[in-house]
PDB file of C-alpha atoms in Angstrom:
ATOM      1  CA  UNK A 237     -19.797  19.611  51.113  1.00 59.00           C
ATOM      2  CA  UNK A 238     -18.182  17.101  52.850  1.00 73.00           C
ATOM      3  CA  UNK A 239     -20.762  15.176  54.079  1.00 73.00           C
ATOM      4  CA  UNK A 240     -22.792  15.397  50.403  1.00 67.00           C
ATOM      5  CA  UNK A 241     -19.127  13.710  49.124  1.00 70.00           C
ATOM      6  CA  UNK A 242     -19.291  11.225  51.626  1.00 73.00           C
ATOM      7  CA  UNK A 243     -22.489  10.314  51.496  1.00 66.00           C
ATOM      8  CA  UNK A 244     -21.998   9.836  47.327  1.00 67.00           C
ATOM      9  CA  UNK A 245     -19.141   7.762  48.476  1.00 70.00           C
ATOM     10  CA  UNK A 246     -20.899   5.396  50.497  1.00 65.00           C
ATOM     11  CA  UNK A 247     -23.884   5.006  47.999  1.00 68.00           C
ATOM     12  CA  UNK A 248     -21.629   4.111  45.465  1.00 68.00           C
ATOM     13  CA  UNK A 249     -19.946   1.320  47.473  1.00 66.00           C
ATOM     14  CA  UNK A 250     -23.654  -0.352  48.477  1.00 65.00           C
ATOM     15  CA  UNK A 251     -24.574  -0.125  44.420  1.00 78.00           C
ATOM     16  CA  UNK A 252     -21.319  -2.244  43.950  1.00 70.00           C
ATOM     17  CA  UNK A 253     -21.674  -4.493  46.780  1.00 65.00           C
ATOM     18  CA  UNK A 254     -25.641  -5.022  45.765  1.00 65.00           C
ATOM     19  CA  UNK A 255     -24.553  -5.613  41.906  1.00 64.00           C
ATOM     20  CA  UNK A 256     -21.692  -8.150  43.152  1.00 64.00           C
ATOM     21  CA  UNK A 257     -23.751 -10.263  45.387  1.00 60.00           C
ATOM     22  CA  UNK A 258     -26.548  -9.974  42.363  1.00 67.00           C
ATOM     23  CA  UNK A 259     -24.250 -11.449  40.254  1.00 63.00           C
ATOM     24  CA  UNK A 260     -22.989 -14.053  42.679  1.00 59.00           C
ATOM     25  CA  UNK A 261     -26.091 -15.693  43.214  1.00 61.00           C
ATOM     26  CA  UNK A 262     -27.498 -15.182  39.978  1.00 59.00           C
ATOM     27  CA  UNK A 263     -24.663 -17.778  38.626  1.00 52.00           C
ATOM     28  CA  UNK A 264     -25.613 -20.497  41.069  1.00 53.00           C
ATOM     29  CA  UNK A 265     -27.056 -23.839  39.384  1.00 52.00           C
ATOM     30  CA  UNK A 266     -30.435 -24.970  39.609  1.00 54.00           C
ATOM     31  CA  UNK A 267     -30.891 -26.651  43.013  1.00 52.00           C
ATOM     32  CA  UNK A 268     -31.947 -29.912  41.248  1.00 55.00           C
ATOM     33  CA  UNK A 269     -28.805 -30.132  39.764  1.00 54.00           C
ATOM     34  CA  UNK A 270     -25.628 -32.026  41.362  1.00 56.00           C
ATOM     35  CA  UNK A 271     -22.625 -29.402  42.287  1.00 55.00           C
ATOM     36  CA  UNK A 272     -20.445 -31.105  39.353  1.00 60.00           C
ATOM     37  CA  UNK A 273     -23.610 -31.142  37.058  1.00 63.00           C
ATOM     38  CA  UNK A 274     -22.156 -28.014  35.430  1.00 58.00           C
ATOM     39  CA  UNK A 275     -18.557 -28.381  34.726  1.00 58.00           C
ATOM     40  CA  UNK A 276     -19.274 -31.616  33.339  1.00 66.00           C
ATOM     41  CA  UNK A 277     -21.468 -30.317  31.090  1.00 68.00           C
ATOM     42  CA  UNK A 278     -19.279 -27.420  30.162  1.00 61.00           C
ATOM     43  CA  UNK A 279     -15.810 -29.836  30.150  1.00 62.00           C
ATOM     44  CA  UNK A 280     -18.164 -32.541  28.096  1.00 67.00           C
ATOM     45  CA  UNK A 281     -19.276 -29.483  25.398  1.00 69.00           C
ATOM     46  CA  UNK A 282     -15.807 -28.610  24.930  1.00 62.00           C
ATOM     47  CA  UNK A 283     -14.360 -32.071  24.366  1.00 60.00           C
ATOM     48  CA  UNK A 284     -17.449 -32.213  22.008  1.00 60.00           C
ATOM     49  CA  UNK A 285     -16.640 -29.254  20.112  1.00 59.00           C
ATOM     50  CA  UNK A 286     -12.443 -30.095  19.506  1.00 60.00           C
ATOM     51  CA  UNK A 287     -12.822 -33.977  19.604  1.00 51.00           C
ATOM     52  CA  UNK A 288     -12.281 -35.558  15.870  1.00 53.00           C
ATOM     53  CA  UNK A 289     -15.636 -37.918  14.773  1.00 61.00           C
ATOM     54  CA  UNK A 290     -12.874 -40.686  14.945  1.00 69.00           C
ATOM     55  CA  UNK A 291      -9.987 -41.799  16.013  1.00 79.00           C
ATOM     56  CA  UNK A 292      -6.808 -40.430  14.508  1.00 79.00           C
ATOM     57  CA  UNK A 293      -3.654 -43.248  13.584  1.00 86.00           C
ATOM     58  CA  UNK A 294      -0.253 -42.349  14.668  1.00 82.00           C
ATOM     59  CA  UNK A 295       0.556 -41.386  11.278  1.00 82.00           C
ATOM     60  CA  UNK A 296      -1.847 -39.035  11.067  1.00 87.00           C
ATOM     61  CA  UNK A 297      -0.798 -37.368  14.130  1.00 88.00           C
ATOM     62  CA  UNK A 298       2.712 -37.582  13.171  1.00 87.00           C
ATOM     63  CA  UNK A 299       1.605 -35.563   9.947  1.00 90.00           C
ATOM     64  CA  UNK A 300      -0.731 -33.057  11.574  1.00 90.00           C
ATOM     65  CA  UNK A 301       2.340 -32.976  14.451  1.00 91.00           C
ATOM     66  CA  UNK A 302       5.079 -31.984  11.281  1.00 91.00           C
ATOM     67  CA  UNK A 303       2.234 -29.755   9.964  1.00 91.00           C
ATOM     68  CA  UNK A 304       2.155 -27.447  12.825  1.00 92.00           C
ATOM     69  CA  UNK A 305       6.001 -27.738  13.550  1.00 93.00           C
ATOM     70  CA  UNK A 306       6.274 -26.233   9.708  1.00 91.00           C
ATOM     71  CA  UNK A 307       3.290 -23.398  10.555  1.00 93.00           C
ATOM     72  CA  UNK A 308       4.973 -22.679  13.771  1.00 94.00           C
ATOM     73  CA  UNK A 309       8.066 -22.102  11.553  1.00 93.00           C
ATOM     74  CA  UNK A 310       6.418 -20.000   9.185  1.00 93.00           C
ATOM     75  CA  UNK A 311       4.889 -17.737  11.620  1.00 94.00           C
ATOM     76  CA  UNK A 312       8.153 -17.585  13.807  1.00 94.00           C
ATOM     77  CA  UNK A 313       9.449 -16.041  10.323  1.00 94.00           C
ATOM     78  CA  UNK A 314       6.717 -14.127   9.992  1.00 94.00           C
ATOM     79  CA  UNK A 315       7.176 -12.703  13.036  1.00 95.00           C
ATOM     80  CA  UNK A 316      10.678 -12.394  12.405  1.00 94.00           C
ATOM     81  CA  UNK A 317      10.210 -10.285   9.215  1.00 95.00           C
ATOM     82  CA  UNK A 318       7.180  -8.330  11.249  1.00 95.00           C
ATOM     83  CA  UNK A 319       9.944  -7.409  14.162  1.00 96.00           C
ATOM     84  CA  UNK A 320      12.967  -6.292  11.869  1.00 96.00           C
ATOM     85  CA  UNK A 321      10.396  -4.352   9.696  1.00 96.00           C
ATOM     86  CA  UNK A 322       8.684  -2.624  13.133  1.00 96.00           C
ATOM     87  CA  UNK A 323      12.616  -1.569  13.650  1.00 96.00           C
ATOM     88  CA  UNK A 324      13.787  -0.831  10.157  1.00 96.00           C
ATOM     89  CA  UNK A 325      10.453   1.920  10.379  1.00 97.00           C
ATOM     90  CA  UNK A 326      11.033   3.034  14.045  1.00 97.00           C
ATOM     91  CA  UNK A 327      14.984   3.840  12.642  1.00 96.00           C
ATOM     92  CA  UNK A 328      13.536   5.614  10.072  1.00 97.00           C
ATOM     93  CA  UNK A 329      11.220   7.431  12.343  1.00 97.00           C
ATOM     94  CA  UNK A 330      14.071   8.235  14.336  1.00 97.00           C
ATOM     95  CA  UNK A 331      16.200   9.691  11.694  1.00 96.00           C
ATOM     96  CA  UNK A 332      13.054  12.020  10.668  1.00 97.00           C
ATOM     97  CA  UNK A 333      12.395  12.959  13.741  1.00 97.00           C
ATOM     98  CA  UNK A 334      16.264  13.684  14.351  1.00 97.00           C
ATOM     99  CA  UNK A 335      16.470  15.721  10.494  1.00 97.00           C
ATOM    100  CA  UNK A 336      13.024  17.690  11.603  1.00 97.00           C
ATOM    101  CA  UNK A 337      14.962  18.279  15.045  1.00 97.00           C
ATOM    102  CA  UNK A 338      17.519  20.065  13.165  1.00 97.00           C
ATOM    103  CA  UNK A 339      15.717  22.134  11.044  1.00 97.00           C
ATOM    104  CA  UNK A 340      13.587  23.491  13.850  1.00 97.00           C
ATOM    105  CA  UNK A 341      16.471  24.437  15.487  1.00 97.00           C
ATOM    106  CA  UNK A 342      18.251  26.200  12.804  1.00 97.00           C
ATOM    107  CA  UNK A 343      15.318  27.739  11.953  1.00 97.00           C
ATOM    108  CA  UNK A 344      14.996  28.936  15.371  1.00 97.00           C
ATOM    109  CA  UNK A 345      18.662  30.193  15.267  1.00 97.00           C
ATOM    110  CA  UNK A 346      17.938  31.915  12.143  1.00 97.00           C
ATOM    111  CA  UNK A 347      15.385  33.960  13.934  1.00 97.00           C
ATOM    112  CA  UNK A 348      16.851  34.862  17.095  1.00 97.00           C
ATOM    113  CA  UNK A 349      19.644  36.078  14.798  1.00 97.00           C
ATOM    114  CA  UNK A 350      16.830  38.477  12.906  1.00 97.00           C
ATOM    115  CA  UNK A 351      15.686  39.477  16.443  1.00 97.00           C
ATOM    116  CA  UNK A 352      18.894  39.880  17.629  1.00 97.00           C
ATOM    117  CA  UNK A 353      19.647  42.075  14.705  1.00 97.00           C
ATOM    118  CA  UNK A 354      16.189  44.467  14.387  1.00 97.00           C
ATOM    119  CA  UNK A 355      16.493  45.291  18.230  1.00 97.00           C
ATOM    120  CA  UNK A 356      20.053  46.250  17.754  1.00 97.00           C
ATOM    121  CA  UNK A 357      18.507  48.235  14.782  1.00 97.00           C
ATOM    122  CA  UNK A 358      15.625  49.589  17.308  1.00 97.00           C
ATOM    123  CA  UNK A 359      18.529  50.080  20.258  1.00 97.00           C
ATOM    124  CA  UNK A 360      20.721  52.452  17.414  1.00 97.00           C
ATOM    125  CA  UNK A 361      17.191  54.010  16.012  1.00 97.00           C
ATOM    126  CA  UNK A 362      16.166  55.385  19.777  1.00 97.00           C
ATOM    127  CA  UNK A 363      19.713  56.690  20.603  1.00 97.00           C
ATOM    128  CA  UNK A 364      19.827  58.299  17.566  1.00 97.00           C
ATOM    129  CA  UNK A 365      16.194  60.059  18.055  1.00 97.00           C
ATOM    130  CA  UNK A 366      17.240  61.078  21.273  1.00 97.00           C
ATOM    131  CA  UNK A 367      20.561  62.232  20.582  1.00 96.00           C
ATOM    132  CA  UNK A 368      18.845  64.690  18.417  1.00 95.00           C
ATOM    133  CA  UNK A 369      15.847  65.441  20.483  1.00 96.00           C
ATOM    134  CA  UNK A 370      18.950  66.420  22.795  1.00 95.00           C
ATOM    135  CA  UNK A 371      20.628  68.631  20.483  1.00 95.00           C
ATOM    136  CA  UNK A 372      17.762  69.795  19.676  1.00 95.00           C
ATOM    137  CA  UNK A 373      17.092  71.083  23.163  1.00 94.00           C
ATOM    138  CA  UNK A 374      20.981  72.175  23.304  1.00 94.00           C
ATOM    139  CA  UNK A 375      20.217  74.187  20.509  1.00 93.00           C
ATOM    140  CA  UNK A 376      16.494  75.657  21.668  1.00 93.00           C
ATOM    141  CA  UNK A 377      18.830  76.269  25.095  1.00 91.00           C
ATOM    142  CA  UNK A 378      21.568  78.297  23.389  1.00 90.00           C
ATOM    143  CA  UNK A 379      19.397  80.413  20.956  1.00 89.00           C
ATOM    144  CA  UNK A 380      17.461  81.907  24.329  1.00 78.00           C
TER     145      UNK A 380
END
């Protein structure tokens, strides 16, 4: 058993190894390329992809600068708003949770009362029954 565990063990770990050094030298550039060939291309892609066709002015940045100040603001509030709601419903969560609490327990009070009560009523039942399954045997006893 042990040996069958090992051995799984050790399989596992050469299927890793294998699929890491697969992936390792599957990622390597083509061998005409230059080392730097590739994160030029990927750094000039992404400069491609969020550069503007033109120029902006100053005032345009200044504008698109006061533009994201004001949706920073508004998300700040909306985060805000998101935070105090996420607390106003985990109060109220709490204060359900604390009401259910208190009805389970009552209710569990209620019945241990009820138990309490029909074993008493069992307890006073049997000593009754044998009382008279005593007297009864007095009686059988004295009528010999």
């Amino acid at each position: 058993m042990k040996t069958s565990t090992t051995l799984a063990h050790v399989g596992a770990c050469c299927i890793a190894a294998l699929c890491l050094l697969g992936s390792a030298f599957g990622d390597t550039p083509d061998p005409g390329e230059a080392p730097g060939d590739v994160h030029r291309k990927v750094v000039g892609q992404a400069a491609a992809a969020e550069a503007p066709e033109r120029e902006q002015t100053p005032a345009e940045l200044g504008e698109r600068v006061e533009a994201l100040e004001k949706e920073n603001l508004v998300l700040r509030e909306d985060l805000g708003k998101a935070r105090l709601d996420a607390r106003a419903r985990l109060a109220e969560a709490e204060k359900e949770r604390a009401e259910l609490e208190s009805l389970l327990r009552q209710r569990v009070d209620e019945l241990n009362e009820r138990l309490a009560a029909e074993r008493e009523r069992q307890a006073r039942k049997t000593r009754n029954l044998w009382l008279a399954v005593g007297i009864l045997a007095l009686a059988i006893a004295g009528s010999n």
